[in-house]
């Protein structure tokens, strides 16, 4: 019995840790339901999806939201979104509901839908920016008219078993919880109104639930060492190596081969690391009070253009960023006392789109940093501690393989130790 209790405690702690991101400890997606009015058999609610994650956005083909009705509710109509299936509505005569399924699946509408089908913050194909990148675009919303449900705060039953695909797996949603009603400000900002009832659902992301292997890797180089440390072999798993494509393959000229699939399955260029994305960090120049780094991101996926991409990096000297030349940069402060994490993202209409694999499938920028008291090129200090692309952590090479200073490389240190040992042994023999 004691073993069973211990096992359950460990399981709970592991589940919590898996969904916890130290680079973005407060990041989550919050789904808010605001009941705006009662109807004869239910209510009209505004559903708002807020992405409070600093560097993880919802990319194309967008979010998919699902839940289970607590009773026998139906959806009479929707504005700004739609369910993927109507379900069996044969028992209704006259007005037919939009959806009669017990477990509806809702998706955002595409841009360009008729005006009478639009709702505020809707119709972006489910694409939602990260909060740290663009707060104004980090929200999506729609309106739903619910029938055969409660008609008061006491009789409404909250939906349950929420699921969120954004666009793939990885998110775990908690139960709906009633919270204080949302307060709204009128357009003239002279009057406040409030929802009749509000409940929230919080969804957190886990990379371990999203995929078995990383989706990106990091390579390293420096001006003081000719050695280039490549991405680790099979960094993103080599199980798909039989399906990879060589850069000169005739398959790439076939019609439709570059069209993304619904599950975003990658068509990856054949490499030793088999990653769709490689981030390269090059220590370029050393000045008296400054040093310069070049960051390059290469796309090896022939089926994916990365829009609104983000690159989050942890390095102790990011507290003294002087200039970023070709990317936008924003410091991230997951812990206010420590400023060692920052987010790079593209400049609008310039390089905010990372093209598919090929000659144009790369972006790069240089970063100028002011040296602090701890600055050194020794022991790999000049290289990043963590790297995230689009919110997923990239695999770094093993520290033993980092480019070392010529006079502090592992081989030189080993040779020096061997020399000292030989001298001590010689002294011992002569005595």
Coordinates of C-alpha atoms in Angstrom, one line a residue:
X1 CA 0.0 0.0 0.0
X2 CA 2.8 2.4 0.9
X3 CA 4.5 1.6 -2.4
X4 CA 1.3 2.3 -4.3
X5 CA 0.9 5.7 -2.6
X6 CA 4.5 6.6 -3.4
X7 CA 4.1 5.6 -7.0
X8 CA 1.0 7.8 -7.4
X9 CA 2.8 10.8 -5.8
X10 CA 5.7 10.4 -8.2
X11 CA 3.3 10.1 -11.1
X12 CA 1.6 13.3 -10.1
X13 CA 4.9 15.1 -9.7
X14 CA 6.2 13.9 -13.1
X15 CA 3.0 14.9 -14.8
X16 CA 3.3 18.4 -13.3
X17 CA 7.0 18.7 -14.2
X18 CA 6.3 17.6 -17.8
X19 CA 3.9 20.5 -18.3
X20 CA 6.1 23.0 -16.5
X21 CA 8.5 25.0 -18.6
X22 CA 11.2 26.9 -16.6
X23 CA 11.7 29.2 -19.6
X24 CA 8.1 30.3 -19.4
X25 CA 6.8 29.2 -16.0
X26 CA 3.5 31.1 -16.3
X27 CA 2.8 30.3 -19.9
X28 CA -0.6 28.7 -20.8
X29 CA -3.6 28.9 -23.1
X30 CA -6.7 30.1 -21.2
X31 CA -10.1 29.4 -22.8
X32 CA -12.7 31.8 -21.3
X33 CA -16.5 31.4 -21.7
X34 CA -18.6 34.5 -21.0
X35 CA -22.4 34.0 -21.0
X36 CA -23.7 37.2 -22.5
X37 CA -27.4 36.5 -22.5
X38 CA -30.0 33.9 -21.7
X39 CA -32.3 32.4 -24.3
X40 CA -35.6 30.4 -23.8
X41 CA -33.7 27.1 -23.7
X42 CA -30.1 28.1 -23.1
X43 CA -27.6 30.9 -23.5
X44 CA -25.3 32.8 -25.8
X45 CA -21.7 32.8 -24.9
X46 CA -18.5 34.4 -26.2
X47 CA -15.6 32.0 -26.2
X48 CA -12.1 33.5 -26.1
X49 CA -8.8 31.7 -26.5
X50 CA -6.0 33.6 -25.0
X51 CA -2.4 32.5 -25.7
X52 CA -0.4 33.6 -22.7
X53 CA 2.7 31.7 -23.8
X54 CA 5.7 34.0 -24.3
X55 CA 7.3 32.3 -27.3
X56 CA 5.0 29.4 -28.4
X57 CA 2.4 30.3 -30.9
X58 CA -0.4 28.3 -32.7
X59 CA 0.7 27.8 -36.2
X60 CA -1.1 26.7 -39.4
X61 CA -3.5 24.8 -39.7
X62 CA -4.5 26.4 -36.4
X63 CA -6.3 25.4 -33.2
X64 CA -9.0 22.7 -32.8
X65 CA -11.1 22.9 -29.6
X66 CA -13.3 20.1 -28.3
X67 CA -15.3 19.4 -25.2
X68 CA -18.1 17.1 -23.8
X69 CA -21.5 18.5 -23.0
X70 CA -22.7 17.9 -19.4
X71 CA -26.3 17.3 -20.4
X72 CA -28.1 17.1 -23.8
X73 CA -27.0 20.5 -25.1
X74 CA -26.9 21.4 -28.8
X75 CA -25.3 24.3 -30.7
X76 CA -28.0 26.3 -32.4
X77 CA -25.6 28.6 -34.2
X78 CA -22.0 29.9 -34.2
X79 CA -20.4 33.1 -35.4
X80 CA -16.6 33.3 -36.1
X81 CA -16.1 29.5 -35.9
X82 CA -17.8 26.2 -36.9
X83 CA -17.9 22.6 -35.8
X84 CA -16.4 20.0 -38.1
X85 CA -19.5 17.8 -38.0
X86 CA -23.2 18.5 -37.5
X87 CA -24.1 15.1 -36.0
X88 CA -27.5 13.5 -35.8
X89 CA -30.2 16.3 -35.6
X90 CA -33.0 14.1 -37.0
X91 CA -35.3 14.7 -33.9
X92 CA -35.5 18.4 -34.6
X93 CA -38.1 19.8 -36.9
X94 CA -38.1 23.3 -38.4
X95 CA -35.0 25.0 -37.0
X96 CA -32.1 22.5 -37.3
X97 CA -29.1 23.1 -34.9
X98 CA -25.7 23.8 -36.1
X99 CA -24.4 20.8 -34.2
X100 CA -26.0 18.0 -32.2
X101 CA -22.9 16.0 -31.2
X102 CA -22.3 15.2 -27.6
X103 CA -18.6 15.9 -28.2
X104 CA -18.3 18.8 -30.7
X105 CA -15.1 19.7 -32.4
X106 CA -14.7 23.4 -33.2
X107 CA -12.3 25.2 -35.6
X108 CA -11.7 28.8 -36.6
X109 CA -13.0 30.2 -39.9
X110 CA -10.7 31.1 -42.7
X111 CA -9.8 34.7 -43.6
X112 CA -12.2 36.3 -46.1
X113 CA -15.5 34.8 -44.9
X114 CA -18.6 36.9 -45.3
X115 CA -18.9 39.8 -42.9
X116 CA -22.1 38.4 -41.3
X117 CA -20.1 35.2 -40.3
X118 CA -17.3 37.1 -38.6
X119 CA -16.7 37.9 -34.9
X120 CA -14.1 40.0 -33.2
X121 CA -10.6 38.3 -33.2
X122 CA -11.9 35.5 -35.4
X123 CA -11.3 34.1 -38.9
X124 CA -7.5 33.7 -38.9
X125 CA -7.5 30.0 -39.8
X126 CA -6.8 29.3 -36.1
X127 CA -3.3 30.9 -36.2
X128 CA -2.6 32.7 -32.9
X129 CA 0.6 34.6 -32.1
X130 CA 2.6 34.2 -28.9
X131 CA 1.9 36.7 -26.2
X132 CA 5.6 37.8 -26.1
X133 CA 5.7 38.3 -29.8
X134 CA 2.4 40.2 -30.5
X135 CA -0.2 40.5 -27.6
X136 CA -2.8 42.0 -30.0
X137 CA -2.7 38.9 -32.2
X138 CA -2.5 36.4 -29.3
X139 CA -6.2 36.0 -29.0
X140 CA -8.9 34.1 -31.0
X141 CA -12.7 34.3 -30.3
X142 CA -16.1 33.1 -31.4
X143 CA -19.7 33.2 -30.4
X144 CA -21.9 30.2 -29.7
X145 CA -25.6 29.9 -29.0
X146 CA -26.3 26.9 -26.8
X147 CA -29.7 25.2 -26.6
X148 CA -31.2 22.6 -24.2
X149 CA -28.9 23.8 -21.5
X150 CA -29.4 25.8 -18.3
X151 CA -31.1 29.2 -18.4
X152 CA -29.6 30.6 -15.2
X153 CA -26.4 30.6 -13.2
X154 CA -27.8 27.7 -11.0
X155 CA -29.0 25.5 -13.8
X156 CA -26.1 25.8 -16.3
X157 CA -23.8 22.8 -16.3
X158 CA -20.3 23.5 -17.4
X159 CA -18.9 21.5 -20.3
X160 CA -16.1 19.0 -19.4
X161 CA -13.2 17.0 -20.8
X162 CA -11.8 19.9 -22.9
X163 CA -9.2 19.1 -25.5
X164 CA -7.0 21.5 -27.5
X165 CA -4.9 20.7 -30.6
X166 CA -2.7 23.6 -31.5
X167 CA -2.4 22.3 -34.2
X168 CA -1.1 18.9 -33.0
X169 CA -1.1 17.2 -29.6
X170 CA 0.8 18.4 -26.5
X171 CA -1.8 20.4 -24.6
X172 CA -3.5 19.1 -21.5
X173 CA -6.6 21.0 -20.3
X174 CA -7.9 21.2 -16.8
X175 CA -11.5 21.3 -15.7
X176 CA -13.7 24.3 -16.3
X177 CA -13.9 26.6 -13.2
X178 CA -16.4 29.4 -12.5
X179 CA -14.6 32.7 -12.0
X180 CA -15.7 36.3 -11.3
X181 CA -17.7 37.6 -14.3
X182 CA -15.7 39.4 -17.0
X183 CA -16.1 43.2 -17.0
X184 CA -16.4 45.0 -20.3
X185 CA -15.9 48.7 -21.1
X186 CA -18.2 50.3 -23.6
X187 CA -16.7 52.0 -26.7
X188 CA -17.1 55.4 -25.2
X189 CA -15.3 54.2 -22.1
X190 CA -18.0 55.7 -19.9
X191 CA -19.9 52.6 -18.8
X192 CA -18.9 49.1 -17.5
X193 CA -21.0 46.0 -18.2
X194 CA -20.3 42.4 -17.2
X195 CA -21.0 38.9 -18.3
X196 CA -23.8 37.0 -16.7
X197 CA -21.5 34.1 -15.9
X198 CA -17.9 33.3 -16.7
X199 CA -15.8 30.1 -16.5
X200 CA -12.2 29.4 -17.5
X201 CA -10.3 26.4 -18.8
X202 CA -6.5 26.4 -18.6
X203 CA -4.4 24.3 -21.0
X204 CA -0.7 23.7 -20.6
X205 CA 1.9 22.4 -23.1
X206 CA 4.3 19.5 -22.8
X207 CA 6.8 18.7 -25.5
X208 CA 7.0 15.1 -24.2
X209 CA 3.3 14.7 -25.0
X210 CA 3.7 16.5 -28.4
X211 CA 6.4 14.2 -29.8
X212 CA 8.8 11.5 -28.9
X213 CA 11.8 13.3 -30.4
X214 CA 13.0 16.9 -30.6
X215 CA 12.1 18.9 -33.7
X216 CA 15.3 20.9 -33.9
X217 CA 19.0 20.8 -33.1
X218 CA 21.9 23.2 -32.5
X219 CA 25.3 23.3 -34.1
X220 CA 28.2 25.4 -32.8
X221 CA 31.4 27.1 -34.2
X222 CA 33.8 29.9 -33.2
X223 CA 36.5 32.1 -34.7
X224 CA 39.1 30.7 -32.3
X225 CA 38.7 27.1 -33.3
X226 CA 38.4 25.6 -36.8
X227 CA 36.3 22.7 -35.4
X228 CA 32.6 23.0 -36.2
X229 CA 30.5 21.1 -33.7
X230 CA 27.6 19.6 -35.7
X231 CA 24.1 18.7 -34.4
X232 CA 24.2 15.3 -32.6
X233 CA 23.5 12.3 -34.9
X234 CA 19.9 11.3 -35.1
X235 CA 19.1 14.3 -32.8
X236 CA 15.5 14.2 -34.0
X237 CA 15.2 10.5 -34.4
X238 CA 16.3 8.4 -37.4
X239 CA 13.2 6.3 -37.7
X240 CA 12.1 8.3 -40.7
X241 CA 15.5 8.2 -42.4
X242 CA 14.0 5.8 -45.1
X243 CA 11.5 8.5 -46.0
X244 CA 13.9 11.4 -46.2
X245 CA 14.7 13.2 -49.5
X246 CA 18.1 14.1 -50.8
X247 CA 18.6 17.7 -51.9
X248 CA 19.0 16.8 -55.5
X249 CA 16.2 14.2 -55.7
X250 CA 13.8 14.3 -58.6
X251 CA 10.9 13.8 -56.2
X252 CA 11.2 17.5 -55.2
X253 CA 10.1 18.5 -58.7
X254 CA 6.8 16.6 -58.5
X255 CA 3.5 18.5 -58.3
X256 CA 2.1 18.6 -54.8
X257 CA 5.1 17.2 -52.9
X258 CA 5.6 20.6 -51.1
X259 CA 1.9 20.8 -50.0
X260 CA 1.6 20.5 -46.2
X261 CA -0.3 17.6 -44.8
X262 CA -3.1 17.9 -42.2
X263 CA -0.9 16.4 -39.5
X264 CA 2.0 18.6 -40.5
X265 CA 4.2 15.5 -41.2
X266 CA 7.6 16.7 -42.3
X267 CA 9.3 15.8 -45.6
X268 CA 12.8 16.2 -44.3
X269 CA 16.1 16.5 -46.2
X270 CA 18.4 13.6 -45.6
X271 CA 20.9 14.7 -42.9
X272 CA 22.9 13.0 -40.2
X273 CA 20.7 14.7 -37.5
X274 CA 17.3 14.3 -39.3
X275 CA 15.9 17.5 -37.9
X276 CA 13.5 19.8 -39.7
X277 CA 15.2 22.8 -38.1
X278 CA 18.8 23.5 -37.3
X279 CA 20.0 26.5 -35.3
X280 CA 23.6 27.4 -35.7
X281 CA 25.4 29.6 -33.1
X282 CA 28.8 31.1 -34.3
X283 CA 31.0 33.1 -32.0
X284 CA 32.2 35.5 -34.7
X285 CA 34.3 38.3 -33.3
X286 CA 36.0 39.4 -30.1
X287 CA 36.5 43.1 -29.2
X288 CA 37.8 44.8 -26.1
X289 CA 34.5 45.4 -24.4
X290 CA 32.1 43.6 -26.8
X291 CA 31.7 40.3 -28.7
X292 CA 29.7 39.4 -31.7
X293 CA 27.6 36.3 -32.4
X294 CA 26.0 35.1 -35.7
X295 CA 22.8 33.1 -35.4
X296 CA 21.5 31.2 -38.4
X297 CA 18.3 29.1 -38.7
X298 CA 18.0 26.6 -41.5
X299 CA 14.8 24.8 -42.6
X300 CA 15.3 21.2 -43.8
X301 CA 11.5 20.6 -44.1
X302 CA 10.3 20.6 -47.8
X303 CA 6.6 20.8 -46.7
X304 CA 6.7 23.7 -44.2
X305 CA 7.0 27.5 -44.3
X306 CA 7.3 28.7 -40.7
X307 CA 5.3 31.9 -40.2
X308 CA 5.6 34.0 -37.0
X309 CA 8.6 31.9 -36.0
X310 CA 10.3 32.4 -32.6
X311 CA 13.7 31.6 -31.3
X312 CA 14.1 31.6 -27.5
X313 CA 17.7 31.4 -26.2
X314 CA 19.2 31.2 -22.7
X315 CA 22.7 32.6 -22.2
X316 CA 24.1 34.6 -19.2
X317 CA 25.3 37.5 -21.3
X318 CA 21.9 38.2 -22.8
X319 CA 21.5 40.7 -20.0
X320 CA 23.8 43.0 -22.0
X321 CA 22.5 42.8 -25.6
X322 CA 23.7 46.0 -27.4
X323 CA 22.3 45.5 -30.9
X324 CA 20.5 42.8 -32.9
X325 CA 21.0 43.5 -36.6
X326 CA 18.3 41.5 -38.6
X327 CA 15.9 40.0 -36.0
X328 CA 13.5 41.6 -33.5
X329 CA 14.6 40.9 -29.9
X330 CA 12.7 40.9 -26.6
X331 CA 14.1 40.0 -23.2
X332 CA 12.2 37.4 -21.4
X333 CA 12.1 37.6 -17.6
X334 CA 10.7 34.3 -16.3
X335 CA 12.4 35.2 -13.0
X336 CA 12.7 38.9 -12.4
X337 CA 16.0 38.7 -10.6
X338 CA 17.7 36.8 -13.6
X339 CA 17.9 38.3 -17.1
X340 CA 19.5 35.5 -19.1
X341 CA 16.7 34.6 -21.6
X342 CA 15.6 36.4 -24.7
X343 CA 13.3 35.8 -27.7
X344 CA 14.3 36.5 -31.3
X345 CA 11.7 36.8 -34.0
X346 CA 11.4 38.0 -37.6
X347 CA 10.9 41.6 -38.8
X348 CA 7.5 42.0 -40.4
X349 CA 7.5 41.7 -44.3
X350 CA 11.3 41.1 -44.1
X351 CA 12.2 37.8 -42.5
X352 CA 9.2 36.8 -40.4
X353 CA 8.6 33.9 -42.8
X354 CA 11.1 31.1 -42.9
X355 CA 10.8 29.5 -46.3
X356 CA 10.7 25.7 -46.9
X357 CA 14.0 23.8 -47.4
X358 CA 16.0 25.0 -50.3
X359 CA 18.2 28.0 -51.3
X360 CA 15.8 30.4 -49.5
X361 CA 15.1 28.2 -46.5
X362 CA 17.3 30.1 -44.0
X363 CA 17.4 33.3 -41.9
X364 CA 20.3 34.8 -40.0
X365 CA 21.3 37.7 -37.9
X366 CA 24.2 39.0 -35.9
X367 CA 24.1 40.0 -32.2
X368 CA 26.4 42.4 -30.5
X369 CA 26.8 41.9 -26.7
X370 CA 28.7 43.9 -24.1
X371 CA 31.0 41.8 -22.0
X372 CA 30.1 41.5 -18.3
X373 CA 32.4 40.6 -15.4
X374 CA 31.9 36.8 -15.9
X375 CA 32.7 36.9 -19.6
X376 CA 35.1 34.2 -20.8
X377 CA 35.7 32.0 -23.9
X378 CA 36.7 29.1 -21.7
X379 CA 34.7 25.9 -21.0
X380 CA 32.1 26.7 -23.6
X381 CA 30.8 29.8 -21.7
X382 CA 30.2 31.6 -25.0
X383 CA 27.6 29.0 -26.2
X384 CA 23.9 29.0 -25.3
X385 CA 22.5 26.9 -22.4
X386 CA 19.1 26.3 -24.0
X387 CA 17.6 27.0 -27.4
X388 CA 13.9 26.8 -28.3
X389 CA 12.4 27.1 -31.8
X390 CA 8.7 27.8 -32.0
X391 CA 8.4 26.8 -28.4
X392 CA 10.1 23.3 -28.6
X393 CA 13.5 22.8 -27.0
X394 CA 16.3 21.9 -29.5
X395 CA 18.9 19.3 -28.8
X396 CA 22.3 20.8 -28.0
X397 CA 25.6 18.9 -28.6
X398 CA 27.4 17.3 -25.7
X399 CA 29.5 19.9 -23.8
X400 CA 32.7 17.8 -24.4
X401 CA 32.4 18.4 -28.1
X402 CA 32.1 22.2 -27.9
X403 CA 34.8 24.2 -29.7
X404 CA 37.5 24.9 -27.1
X405 CA 40.1 27.6 -26.9
X406 CA 43.4 26.1 -28.3
X407 CA 45.1 26.2 -25.0
X408 CA 42.2 24.8 -23.0
X409 CA 41.0 21.9 -25.2
X410 CA 40.4 18.5 -23.6
X411 CA 43.3 17.1 -25.6
X412 CA 45.8 19.8 -24.4
X413 CA 44.6 19.4 -20.8
X414 CA 45.1 15.7 -21.0
X415 CA 48.6 16.1 -22.4
X416 CA 49.5 18.5 -19.7
X417 CA 48.3 16.1 -17.0
X418 CA 50.2 13.3 -18.6
X419 CA 53.4 15.4 -18.6
X420 CA 53.1 16.3 -14.9
X421 CA 52.5 12.6 -14.1
X422 CA 55.6 11.6 -16.0
X423 CA 57.8 14.2 -14.3
X424 CA 56.5 13.1 -10.8
X425 CA 57.2 9.5 -11.7
X426 CA 60.7 10.4 -12.9
X427 CA 61.4 12.2 -9.7
X428 CA 60.2 9.2 -7.7
X429 CA 62.5 6.8 -9.6
X430 CA 65.6 9.0 -9.3
X431 CA 65.1 9.3 -5.5

